[in-house]
Amino acid sequence: MRARHIFLLFAWAAVAAAQPPRLRSGTVITRTVTLPPGRYALASEDAGHPALVIRGSNIDLDFSGVTLTGAWPTDGDPDRFTGLGVLVDGGENVTIRNLTVRGYKVGLLARHTTRLRITGSDFSYNWKARLYSLVEHESLVDWMSYHHNERDEWLDSGAGIYLADSDEAQIDATTIVQGQNGLLLARSNGARIWNNTFSFLSGIGIGLYRASRNTIMHNKVDWCVRGYSDGFYNRGQDSAGILVYEQSGRNVVAYNSVTHGGDGLFLWAGQSTMDTGQGGANDNVFYANDFSYAPANGMEATFSRNTFYGNRIDECWHGVWGGYSFDSWIASNRFANNVEGIAIEHGQDNRITDNTFDRDDTAVHLWRNPIQDPGWEYPKRRDTRSRDYDVSGNKFIRNKTALKIHDTQNVRLVNNTFTGVETIATLTGDTRNLGIGEEIRVPLRLRETIDVTLPRPLPGGLDAMLPDDSPLRNRRSIIVDEWGPYDWKSPKLWPEGRSDAVPIKLRVLGPAGEWKAASARGATIEPSSGRVPGSLIVTPSADPIVDIDLQLTYRGDRVTSPRGSVVAAGAPYTFGYSRYFVPVDWQIQWFAFDPSSSPDKDAEAFARLLKGSPVKTERQNRLDFISGGELTAGVPRDRVAAVATGQVTLPPGAYSLRTISDDGIRVWVDDALVIDRWSVHESIVDRALLAAGAHRLRVEYFEATGFAEFRVEIVKGDTRR
């Protein structure tokens, strides 16, 4: 009997060991297992408390049918998502298949893991920041920065997948859309990243920081963008399809579609190069990619040595922005309809060969600036003249200006052709040793040969490119709202021009189908039904407070909502448009203050300033100013202060007072101080609750130097975070 009990005990243990673990928050998986399908709501407060941990080596996990959700419901505001979905903690040879993770700040984080493979997975609809740029102008709040990541600071901006100190990974057939950042690598080398879709993100598609020898091929990395409003501004705000930062070298980036990014490619040598003049993000190869339709630069690559061969760059501000690039080769690329095809300041020893420039305003612009920041270390440690270029074998077609060269020496221009070009060359400043013609011999310091291997397509590699006949092949297809880029998978209403026009013309965008007006508050709609794509006219009511809410019903093709819900073709889908604006009769006084008496440092001097005469007095129905110069006509560019007073009466409901300030701001409601950020700072958002009824408002603001932003608005609901 005892032997039988022992046998049954061992048999039970064997069966238990074969069973998959029950998934609950904090579950640790240490062996190969197939998990039962299902949606698992596993909360995570922060990266230190992941929903799921995978720890060990030689583990193969098939998550087919498994979805981990960190936020419920998943259609909530994505800037409220928290925590970490999956932590891969060390080990080697871990494979993750067919996993879906959504509703977290970070989908998956791998630390010190070798040969991790992620395949067939989906890390979409995770965290992203709310954006504050408007249709008419941007907000400086939305600008991104990647300069520091030695302690994985990038995690603060969210990611679908983040690899830290994890070499030889393979990421394939994986999707990350509608978050802020897609795949980020820090100090991780030798990865193969291919056949993925990292698109419609409000930050970065693929980002590298001290990450080298990675292969990035056959990926769709489109619409990774913010900071663009067609017809109003094209800033990009340092969003990008592919980011290569801080000594990331010897990477191969080929056969990718990287269209409609803030920049297509954003490459920067790194702070260590700025401080020492040494190194760079060097010897990367960018081959046969499409970097078109970037609001800023198709390829921005600075302070480094790289090869750009056979790429397509259409309709960008700059096709290539190559400031301080050296020993680089820009060859056999196709530039078309850019403001400037190639723009390089202080570049040296570069080759620009066999490219086609078609209808770019200026095809090639080379120059040196008259002065450089005296506090900047880089030019103290390096020769930063603009010099030594081989510009040969290029085709210039219908450009306004083919060559614009300023204070640049030793330029050889041979075997180029010019067709329908208005001005072949504009030369200014010191352009010694510039030679045009096949027989010209200009002594250059270029390397005699460039040792570059152009990669062949990978077996099984996707054709990632947008079709030439796609209706989205233009910059106008970039629509950015408060949650990032619109993905064209659901119907959407968007202003044709200004959002405050009366009446407002709205574009009806999205999959083919029909729409019908369901309700309209605060406005009338004409017509009341139509087809997608199309347009409609909205006429606001005569009420002083603009409170428009439109609801339309769509039927047509399959819909994927902005939060990832799928609606079958032919089923009804509700979409809408809203606008809320409370005009205030603001009485504004502008003052100029002395550099020695900054308002945040000298309260008595500021009080005396406000008792004096303003430099300008005006009335506005809104406080909304942003500028790198004068905030409003007739006031100084720097060291300016304002006092604004007004009254408002709000109908029943819940409201918030929201400010954006660079620099100091204070707000009183009925003599109570509710917002107090009286300091020099970059643009930041503050909020205070505001009850219904009548209120007296007073705002004080000052700007020290540099860019300035001053916005005060009343919004519906409790928007505090």
XYZ file of C-alpha atoms in Angstrom:
721
model
C 0.000 0.000 0.000
C 2.834 2.372 0.928
C 4.498 1.716 -2.460
C 1.217 2.474 -4.234
C 0.874 5.789 -2.373
C 4.407 6.729 -3.355
C 3.702 5.832 -6.997
C 0.487 7.909 -7.010
C 2.323 10.838 -5.430
C 4.985 10.782 -8.133
C 2.330 10.363 -10.852
C 0.404 13.368 -9.523
C 3.607 15.419 -9.405
C 4.391 14.492 -13.012
C 0.919 15.525 -14.146
C 1.137 18.797 -12.198
C 4.525 19.580 -13.715
C 3.077 19.149 -17.192
C 0.187 21.527 -16.520
C 0.589 25.142 -17.622
C 0.711 27.669 -14.778
C -2.435 29.635 -14.000
C -1.792 33.155 -15.178
C -2.146 35.818 -12.528
C -0.249 39.074 -12.011
C 3.370 38.285 -11.196
C 3.343 34.719 -12.577
C 6.867 33.415 -13.286
C 7.365 30.945 -16.160
C 10.605 28.934 -16.093
C 10.016 26.163 -18.628
C 8.508 25.399 -22.014
C 4.746 25.358 -21.834
C 1.689 26.017 -24.002
C -0.764 28.322 -22.262
C -4.525 27.948 -22.676
C -6.103 30.598 -24.925
C -7.976 33.443 -23.316
C -7.928 37.112 -22.348
C -6.084 37.608 -19.077
C -6.515 40.901 -17.221
C -3.199 41.166 -15.380
C -2.566 44.519 -13.759
C 0.901 46.014 -13.357
C 1.587 49.217 -11.447
C 5.100 49.777 -12.735
C 8.088 48.106 -14.416
C 9.162 46.681 -11.074
C 5.981 44.622 -10.878
C 5.519 42.966 -14.290
C 2.319 41.108 -15.075
C 4.280 38.094 -16.339
C 7.924 37.062 -15.871
C 9.835 34.629 -18.076
C 13.044 33.465 -16.448
C 15.378 30.739 -17.654
C 17.004 29.323 -20.780
C 15.948 27.131 -23.691
C 12.276 27.974 -23.229
C 9.775 27.896 -26.101
C 6.403 29.477 -25.287
C 3.410 29.378 -27.625
C 0.810 31.971 -26.611
C -1.614 31.336 -29.482
C -4.965 32.845 -28.548
C -3.572 34.494 -25.405
C -4.061 38.220 -24.791
C -2.629 39.997 -21.744
C -4.415 43.230 -20.888
C -3.125 45.679 -18.345
C -5.983 48.163 -18.575
C -9.664 47.382 -18.526
C -11.566 48.487 -20.441
C -8.888 48.685 -23.119
C -10.615 51.573 -24.868
C -9.657 54.027 -22.106
C -7.240 56.920 -22.568
C -3.844 55.354 -23.348
C -1.882 57.891 -21.290
C -3.361 56.225 -18.201
C -1.874 52.795 -18.968
C 0.754 51.672 -16.476
C 3.253 48.959 -15.813
C 4.982 46.195 -17.724
C 3.278 43.317 -19.515
C 6.137 40.820 -19.816
C 9.646 40.767 -18.353
C 12.143 38.384 -19.927
C 14.704 38.228 -17.152
C 18.075 36.945 -18.309
C 18.660 33.544 -19.827
C 19.235 32.551 -23.413
C 17.375 30.892 -26.284
C 13.928 32.046 -25.169
C 11.228 31.978 -27.873
C 7.900 33.795 -27.546
C 5.290 32.974 -30.169
C 1.893 34.476 -30.979
C 1.515 36.630 -27.866
C -0.784 39.679 -27.735
C -0.130 42.326 -25.089
C -2.023 45.596 -24.739
C -2.874 48.245 -22.189
C 0.549 48.615 -20.524
C 3.183 51.356 -20.382
C 5.667 48.823 -21.824
C 4.557 45.645 -23.569
C 7.685 43.522 -23.168
C 11.064 44.247 -21.587
C 14.034 41.901 -21.985
C 17.110 42.397 -19.797
C 20.422 40.552 -20.239
C 18.826 37.963 -22.503
C 20.787 36.319 -25.313
C 19.198 35.002 -28.512
C 15.644 35.971 -27.622
C 13.151 35.369 -30.413
C 9.765 37.071 -30.631
C 7.643 35.939 -33.563
C 4.048 36.299 -34.692
C 3.198 38.557 -31.748
C 1.279 41.805 -31.288
C 2.213 44.575 -28.865
C -0.194 47.201 -30.162
C -2.452 49.663 -28.321
C -0.151 50.253 -25.388
C 0.765 53.563 -23.735
C 1.152 56.874 -25.531
C 1.144 60.453 -24.363
C -1.677 62.877 -25.023
C -0.554 65.508 -27.542
C -1.304 69.208 -27.165
C -0.468 70.531 -30.624
C -3.478 72.016 -32.393
C -4.566 72.154 -36.008
C -3.316 75.730 -36.294
C -0.063 75.533 -34.335
C 2.101 73.134 -32.412
C 2.754 72.900 -28.689
C 6.317 72.646 -27.432
C 5.098 70.096 -24.868
C 5.027 67.507 -27.626
C 8.724 67.691 -28.561
C 10.636 64.512 -27.771
C 14.236 64.010 -26.625
C 16.419 60.890 -26.651
C 19.766 62.272 -25.523
C 19.947 60.300 -22.281
C 19.405 56.562 -22.000
C 22.325 55.187 -20.037
C 19.832 54.235 -17.325
C 17.075 53.250 -19.748
C 15.333 56.598 -19.457
C 13.590 55.789 -22.753
C 11.276 53.467 -20.815
C 9.541 56.581 -19.464
C 8.176 57.136 -22.978
C 6.744 53.640 -23.311
C 7.485 50.901 -25.830
C 5.899 47.881 -27.425
C 9.174 45.944 -27.006
C 12.323 47.139 -25.215
C 15.572 45.165 -25.356
C 18.235 46.144 -22.819
C 21.689 44.506 -22.922
C 20.236 41.651 -24.961
C 22.303 40.484 -27.917
C 21.439 38.370 -30.979
C 17.691 38.742 -30.721
C 15.357 37.965 -33.599
C 12.087 39.883 -33.931
C 9.917 38.852 -36.880
C 6.292 38.829 -38.047
C 5.377 41.045 -35.109
C 3.045 44.049 -35.043
C 3.174 47.213 -32.950
C 0.716 49.968 -33.861
C -1.138 52.789 -32.105
C 1.286 53.240 -29.235
C 4.061 55.777 -28.825
C 7.206 53.754 -29.473
C 7.551 50.419 -31.235
C 10.791 48.456 -30.782
C 13.638 50.042 -28.796
C 17.134 48.555 -28.371
C 19.634 49.772 -25.782
C 23.143 48.311 -25.689
C 21.841 45.354 -27.679
C 23.790 44.095 -30.672
C 23.511 41.597 -33.485
C 19.717 41.496 -33.711
C 17.755 40.502 -36.810
C 14.600 42.597 -37.112
C 12.593 41.689 -40.173
C 9.094 41.297 -41.637
C 7.490 43.387 -38.894
C 4.908 46.187 -38.847
C 5.758 49.043 -36.496
C 3.494 51.801 -37.786
C 1.043 54.536 -36.770
C 3.027 55.364 -33.663
C 3.331 58.842 -32.153
C 7.047 58.549 -31.377
C 9.591 56.083 -32.769
C 9.144 52.962 -34.890
C 12.551 51.348 -34.273
C 15.086 53.002 -31.969
C 18.750 52.130 -31.346
C 20.936 53.426 -28.506
C 24.503 52.122 -28.350
C 23.194 49.272 -30.483
C 25.387 47.945 -33.291
C 25.625 45.224 -35.947
C 21.840 44.879 -36.159
C 20.029 43.865 -39.355
C 16.779 45.756 -39.959
C 15.106 44.605 -43.165
C 11.707 44.227 -44.860
C 9.780 46.105 -42.170
C 6.793 48.443 -42.468
C 7.639 51.449 -40.312
C 5.185 54.038 -41.622
C 3.387 56.986 -40.003
C 5.600 57.225 -36.909
C 4.857 60.898 -36.562
C 3.673 63.856 -34.565
C 4.039 67.609 -35.010
C 2.402 67.956 -38.424
C -0.714 69.752 -39.614
C -1.140 69.997 -43.347
C -1.001 73.597 -44.492
C -0.048 74.933 -41.054
C 3.229 73.449 -39.776
C 5.660 70.607 -40.446
C 7.835 70.186 -37.377
C 7.968 66.447 -36.736
C 8.942 67.163 -33.110
C 11.732 64.563 -33.301
C 9.429 61.657 -34.019
C 10.953 59.220 -36.515
C 10.481 55.908 -38.238
C 14.008 54.756 -37.375
C 16.174 56.339 -34.669
C 19.928 55.608 -34.555
C 21.606 57.253 -31.561
C 24.748 57.440 -29.475
C 27.533 55.391 -31.103
C 25.201 52.915 -32.801
C 27.274 51.607 -35.702
C 27.605 48.998 -38.424
C 23.852 48.439 -38.651
C 22.252 47.394 -41.949
C 18.892 49.002 -42.708
C 17.439 47.813 -46.008
C 14.203 47.210 -47.933
C 12.072 48.958 -45.310
C 9.123 51.265 -45.897
C 9.700 54.216 -43.556
C 7.279 56.757 -44.963
C 5.336 59.545 -43.244
C 7.663 59.706 -40.208
C 8.499 62.971 -38.455
C 11.912 62.107 -39.810
C 12.161 58.915 -41.800
C 15.603 58.301 -40.323
C 16.981 60.288 -37.371
C 20.659 59.529 -36.751
C 22.834 61.397 -34.254
C 26.343 60.606 -33.095
C 25.588 61.125 -29.415
C 26.580 63.336 -26.538
C 29.936 61.623 -26.116
C 30.907 62.760 -29.628
C 29.673 66.285 -28.896
C 31.902 66.379 -25.808
C 35.033 64.763 -27.265
C 34.866 65.186 -31.038
C 35.475 61.445 -31.332
C 33.393 58.539 -32.559
C 29.933 58.817 -34.066
C 27.061 56.620 -35.178
C 29.322 55.350 -37.939
C 29.449 52.826 -40.780
C 25.740 52.145 -40.977
C 24.316 51.213 -44.379
C 20.894 52.475 -45.471
C 19.933 50.725 -48.676
C 16.769 50.523 -50.805
C 14.453 52.039 -48.218
C 11.567 54.446 -48.802
C 11.926 57.507 -46.552
C 9.283 59.642 -48.261
C 6.713 62.131 -46.941
C 8.515 63.175 -43.764
C 7.393 66.557 -42.411
C 11.024 67.265 -41.509
C 13.785 65.125 -43.008
C 13.659 61.939 -45.016
C 17.068 61.067 -43.572
C 18.705 63.161 -40.860
C 22.233 61.977 -40.143
C 24.668 64.223 -38.291
C 28.259 64.148 -36.963
C 28.846 60.686 -38.408
C 30.132 58.551 -41.321
C 27.557 56.447 -43.183
C 26.345 55.134 -46.543
C 22.954 56.023 -48.062
C 22.433 54.065 -51.254
C 19.434 53.441 -53.476
C 16.778 54.982 -51.225
C 13.619 56.823 -52.243
C 12.878 60.217 -50.706
C 9.813 62.148 -51.918
C 8.015 65.206 -50.584
C 10.073 65.981 -47.473
C 11.389 69.285 -46.166
C 14.916 67.944 -46.603
C 15.616 64.664 -48.327
C 18.906 64.372 -46.425
C 19.891 66.681 -43.586
C 23.526 65.790 -43.047
C 24.964 68.421 -40.739
C 28.667 67.825 -39.926
C 28.631 64.502 -41.781
C 32.046 63.262 -42.879
C 33.375 60.496 -45.125
C 29.807 59.653 -46.132
C 28.497 58.334 -49.431
C 25.101 59.413 -50.748
C 24.604 57.468 -53.947
C 21.954 56.274 -56.393
C 19.088 57.699 -54.358
C 15.940 59.124 -55.895
C 14.908 62.523 -54.570
C 11.663 64.146 -55.731
C 9.598 67.181 -54.744
C 11.585 68.027 -51.620
C 12.229 71.593 -50.521
C 15.915 70.649 -50.437
C 17.212 67.307 -51.687
C 20.506 67.202 -49.777
C 21.427 69.847 -47.182
C 24.770 69.583 -45.386
C 26.310 72.227 -43.137
C 29.985 71.888 -42.180
C 30.299 68.567 -43.989
C 33.664 67.116 -45.021
C 35.011 64.488 -47.385
C 31.606 63.409 -48.693
C 30.559 61.821 -51.976
C 27.237 62.690 -53.649
C 27.088 60.478 -56.710
C 24.624 59.063 -59.236
C 21.517 60.446 -57.552
C 18.400 61.735 -59.284
C 16.908 65.048 -58.142
C 13.465 65.586 -59.702
C 11.588 68.846 -59.032
C 13.280 69.542 -55.700
C 13.337 73.292 -55.054
C 17.052 73.128 -54.247
C 18.753 69.855 -55.073
C 22.083 70.145 -53.218
C 22.871 72.766 -50.569
C 26.355 72.836 -48.981
C 27.451 75.558 -46.565
C 29.337 76.742 -43.515
C 27.771 78.933 -40.851
C 29.549 82.198 -40.026
C 29.772 81.419 -36.308
C 29.386 78.400 -34.027
C 28.406 78.367 -30.382
C 31.565 79.340 -28.455
C 30.515 77.124 -25.572
C 30.260 74.074 -27.815
C 33.077 71.558 -27.390
C 32.820 69.776 -30.756
C 34.279 72.527 -33.009
C 37.099 73.087 -30.531
C 38.267 69.515 -31.069
C 37.654 69.071 -34.814
C 38.094 70.840 -38.100
C 34.555 71.875 -38.973
C 35.077 73.655 -42.272
C 32.752 72.810 -45.149
C 35.064 71.163 -47.682
C 36.006 68.330 -50.018
C 33.016 67.039 -51.947
C 32.719 64.817 -54.994
C 29.411 65.661 -56.673
C 29.343 63.544 -59.809
C 27.074 61.549 -62.076
C 23.881 63.108 -60.719
C 20.760 63.936 -62.736
C 19.148 67.295 -61.966
C 15.625 67.540 -63.401
C 13.323 70.562 -63.208
C 14.869 71.945 -60.029
C 14.606 75.634 -59.192
C 18.255 75.560 -58.102
C 20.470 72.543 -58.663
C 23.493 73.573 -56.569
C 23.644 76.109 -53.754
C 27.153 76.338 -52.319
C 28.347 78.794 -49.675
C 31.751 79.043 -47.978
C 32.674 75.540 -49.103
C 36.021 74.648 -50.647
C 37.313 71.826 -52.826
C 34.164 70.742 -54.637
C 34.439 68.607 -57.774
C 31.367 68.673 -60.024
C 31.700 66.244 -62.928
C 29.464 64.189 -65.224
C 26.252 65.745 -63.903
C 23.299 66.453 -66.197
C 20.811 69.317 -65.921
C 17.366 69.156 -67.537
C 14.859 71.969 -67.204
C 16.766 73.475 -64.263
C 16.097 77.173 -63.616
C 19.446 77.942 -61.922
C 22.311 75.484 -62.192
C 24.469 76.922 -59.407
C 24.432 79.697 -56.811
C 27.881 80.283 -55.347
C 28.562 82.646 -52.454
C 31.372 83.214 -49.991
C 34.670 81.389 -50.250
C 34.268 78.606 -52.825
C 37.921 78.100 -53.749
C 38.895 75.038 -55.764
C 35.423 74.473 -57.127
C 35.565 72.768 -60.488
C 32.814 71.995 -62.994
C 33.419 69.726 -65.957
C 34.805 66.351 -66.883
C 38.386 67.551 -67.198
C 38.493 69.309 -63.831
C 40.967 67.945 -61.334
C 40.276 69.228 -57.826
C 42.484 67.820 -55.055
C 40.210 66.161 -52.522
C 40.850 64.377 -49.250
C 38.284 61.659 -49.867
C 39.020 58.058 -49.067
C 40.123 56.318 -52.246
C 37.580 53.518 -51.789
C 34.485 52.953 -49.681
C 34.180 49.354 -48.553
C 30.427 48.763 -48.451
C 28.508 45.547 -49.012
C 24.984 46.189 -50.241
C 22.646 43.546 -48.783
C 20.539 41.203 -50.861
C 16.898 40.638 -49.830
C 16.428 38.031 -47.149
C 14.809 34.753 -48.233
C 11.139 35.109 -47.343
C 11.469 38.843 -46.870
C 8.299 40.912 -47.291
C 7.802 43.535 -49.955
C 7.158 46.249 -47.366
C 6.681 49.164 -49.780
C 3.528 51.218 -50.205
C 2.184 50.698 -53.729
C 2.991 53.510 -56.152
C -0.716 54.029 -56.795
C -1.711 54.204 -53.105
C -3.917 57.256 -52.423
C -1.913 57.703 -49.208
C 1.338 58.418 -51.064
C 1.421 62.095 -50.032
C 2.007 64.190 -46.944
C -1.642 65.206 -46.800
C -2.398 61.687 -45.575
C -0.698 62.541 -42.265
C -3.464 63.390 -39.802
C -2.313 63.833 -36.181
C -4.847 64.315 -33.395
C -4.380 64.363 -29.625
C -3.510 60.638 -29.656
C -1.114 60.573 -32.586
C -1.365 59.559 -36.248
C -4.654 58.475 -37.769
C -4.374 54.987 -39.315
C -7.148 55.173 -41.965
C -8.798 52.016 -40.612
C -11.901 53.759 -39.258
C -13.978 56.730 -40.393
C -12.851 60.104 -39.100
C -13.903 63.756 -39.299
C -11.089 66.283 -39.667
C -11.029 70.032 -40.455
C -10.276 70.978 -44.036
C -8.757 74.253 -42.802
C -8.841 76.068 -39.473
C -10.701 74.326 -36.674
C -12.223 77.635 -35.542
C -13.598 78.609 -38.958
C -17.282 79.505 -39.169
C -18.705 77.446 -40.757
C -16.274 74.527 -40.435
C -15.644 72.256 -43.394
C -14.830 68.730 -42.252
C -13.289 65.982 -44.346
C -14.930 62.578 -43.943
C -12.040 60.134 -44.098
C -11.622 56.386 -43.848
C -12.592 53.098 -45.483
C -15.123 53.196 -48.295
C -18.706 53.282 -47.112
C -21.629 55.525 -46.252
C -22.385 57.751 -43.297
C -25.540 59.238 -41.806
C -25.893 61.933 -39.137
C -27.165 60.485 -35.846
C -27.075 63.597 -33.642
C -25.673 67.109 -33.591
C -25.352 69.290 -30.493
C -24.430 72.935 -30.781
C -24.363 72.948 -34.586
C -26.115 71.916 -37.779
C -24.716 69.540 -40.417
C -25.090 69.820 -44.147
C -25.586 67.350 -45.782
C -27.016 64.869 -43.298
C -25.631 61.817 -45.109
C -23.014 60.949 -47.675
C -20.193 58.689 -48.758
C -16.681 58.103 -47.468
C -14.471 59.779 -48.507
C -16.370 63.049 -48.626
C -16.982 66.246 -46.704
C -19.627 68.108 -44.736
C -20.243 71.626 -43.455
C -20.781 72.343 -39.746
C -22.415 75.610 -38.729
C -22.106 76.348 -34.985
C -25.065 77.715 -33.084
C -25.093 81.354 -31.982
C -24.278 80.541 -28.329
C -21.165 82.349 -27.046
C -19.682 79.080 -25.767
C -18.801 76.753 -28.644
C -19.923 73.267 -27.591
C -20.143 71.070 -30.685
C -20.676 67.329 -30.521
C -21.471 65.421 -33.719
C -22.282 61.712 -33.895
C -22.410 59.906 -37.246
C -23.159 56.292 -38.111
C -20.984 54.509 -40.672
C -21.629 51.330 -42.645
C -19.154 49.944 -45.133
C -15.846 48.113 -45.027
C -14.430 46.454 -41.945
C -13.400 48.944 -39.246
C -10.629 48.802 -36.675
C -11.239 51.511 -34.085
C -8.448 53.752 -32.734
C -8.369 51.525 -29.624
C -8.230 48.288 -31.584
C -11.831 47.078 -31.558
C -12.891 45.389 -34.800
C -16.293 45.986 -36.414
C -17.304 43.654 -39.234
C -18.007 44.962 -42.718
C -21.593 46.200 -43.013
C -22.104 46.548 -39.257
C -22.824 50.029 -37.866
C -19.961 52.022 -36.362
C -20.395 55.333 -34.541
C -17.825 58.086 -34.933
C -17.893 61.790 -34.300
C -16.303 65.173 -33.848
C -16.321 67.607 -30.952
C -15.048 71.077 -30.247
C -15.302 73.037 -27.016
C -14.215 76.653 -26.639
C -15.066 79.151 -23.916
C -14.276 82.719 -24.986
C -13.111 85.048 -22.222
C -12.822 88.810 -22.595
C -9.176 88.880 -21.525
C -7.665 92.287 -20.669
C -3.931 91.757 -21.215
C -1.062 93.994 -20.153
C 2.440 93.235 -21.399
C 5.591 94.352 -19.561
C 9.324 94.190 -20.229
C 11.661 93.447 -17.330
C 15.356 93.942 -16.731
C 17.755 90.954 -16.965
C 18.836 91.563 -13.375
C 15.330 91.213 -11.922
C 13.733 87.978 -13.077
C 10.160 87.674 -11.729
C 10.840 84.272 -10.150
C 13.837 85.627 -8.262
C 12.784 89.134 -7.249
C 9.154 89.405 -6.140
C 9.454 93.044 -5.095
C 10.873 94.087 -8.462
C 8.053 92.220 -10.239
C 5.434 93.960 -8.093
C 6.965 97.329 -8.980
C 6.992 96.344 -12.646
C 3.243 95.669 -12.617
C 2.577 99.095 -11.100
C 4.387 100.756 -14.009
C 3.328 101.351 -17.576
C 2.881 98.309 -19.840
C 4.637 98.181 -23.192
C 1.373 96.996 -24.730
C -2.277 96.545 -23.768
C -4.701 94.385 -25.742
C -7.945 92.408 -25.543
C -8.256 88.838 -26.766
C -10.907 86.144 -26.386
C -8.245 83.513 -25.700
C -4.768 83.247 -24.197
C -2.825 81.200 -26.711
C 0.669 82.382 -27.641
C 3.719 80.478 -28.863
C 6.869 81.809 -30.481
C 10.620 81.741 -30.744
C 10.435 85.523 -31.194
C 7.735 87.998 -30.191
C 4.805 86.386 -28.418
C 2.649 89.177 -29.776
C 3.461 92.127 -32.016
C 5.133 95.024 -30.234
C 6.598 93.208 -27.214
C 10.231 92.160 -26.679
C 11.458 88.738 -27.813
C 12.791 87.924 -24.346
C 12.204 88.996 -20.730
C 8.541 89.778 -21.138
C 5.707 89.448 -18.615
C 1.929 89.579 -18.875
C -1.060 90.042 -16.607
C -4.451 88.946 -17.950
C -7.794 89.367 -16.193
C -11.261 88.262 -17.220
C -14.584 86.863 -16.130
C -16.431 83.731 -17.183
C -19.775 82.081 -16.485
C -19.985 78.332 -17.038
C -23.197 76.311 -17.332
C -23.788 73.288 -15.069
C -21.103 70.621 -15.496
C -17.537 69.735 -14.552
C -14.601 71.721 -15.917
C -10.861 72.111 -15.680
C -8.589 75.071 -16.190
C -5.577 73.920 -18.203
C -2.385 75.870 -18.776
C 0.708 75.323 -20.883
C 3.636 77.489 -19.889
C 7.208 78.234 -20.825
C 8.214 79.950 -18.545
C 6.425 80.931 -15.310
C 2.665 81.044 -14.763
C 0.275 81.710 -11.869
C -3.525 81.547 -12.023
C -6.090 82.784 -9.536
C -9.787 81.883 -9.614
C -11.922 84.168 -7.447
C -8.733 85.341 -5.661
C -7.657 81.759 -4.856
C -4.300 80.674 -6.288
C -4.993 77.409 -8.146
C -1.924 77.037 -10.416
C 1.540 78.124 -9.296
C 4.489 77.224 -11.504
C 6.515 80.371 -11.081
C 9.870 79.290 -12.478
C 11.928 79.059 -15.651
C 11.055 75.761 -17.325
C 10.312 74.120 -20.646
C 6.689 73.825 -21.758
C 4.616 71.905 -19.245
C 0.914 71.295 -18.620
C -0.866 72.218 -15.377
C -4.523 71.759 -14.423
C -7.001 72.854 -11.778
C -10.651 71.985 -11.225
C -13.135 74.695 -12.116
C -16.728 74.626 -10.899
C -19.744 75.755 -12.877
C -20.954 79.302 -12.362
C -19.424 82.784 -12.496
C -15.713 83.280 -11.846
C -13.106 86.022 -11.827
C -9.809 84.953 -13.429
C -6.331 86.440 -13.113
C -3.238 85.097 -14.857
C 0.369 86.214 -14.433
C 3.031 84.979 -16.838
C 6.670 85.661 -17.628
C 9.131 84.473 -20.246
C 12.884 84.661 -19.681
C 14.669 83.786 -22.929
C 14.319 81.455 -25.906
C 11.142 79.761 -27.033
C 7.986 80.719 -25.198
C 4.514 79.243 -24.815
C 1.546 80.722 -22.956
C -1.832 78.980 -23.171
C -4.806 79.082 -20.797
C -8.011 77.236 -21.669
C -11.151 75.844 -20.093
C -11.887 72.219 -20.940
C -14.696 69.854 -20.043
C -14.326 67.323 -17.246
C -11.693 66.635 -14.618
C -8.499 66.370 -16.687
C -6.100 66.168 -13.743
C -3.582 63.309 -13.746
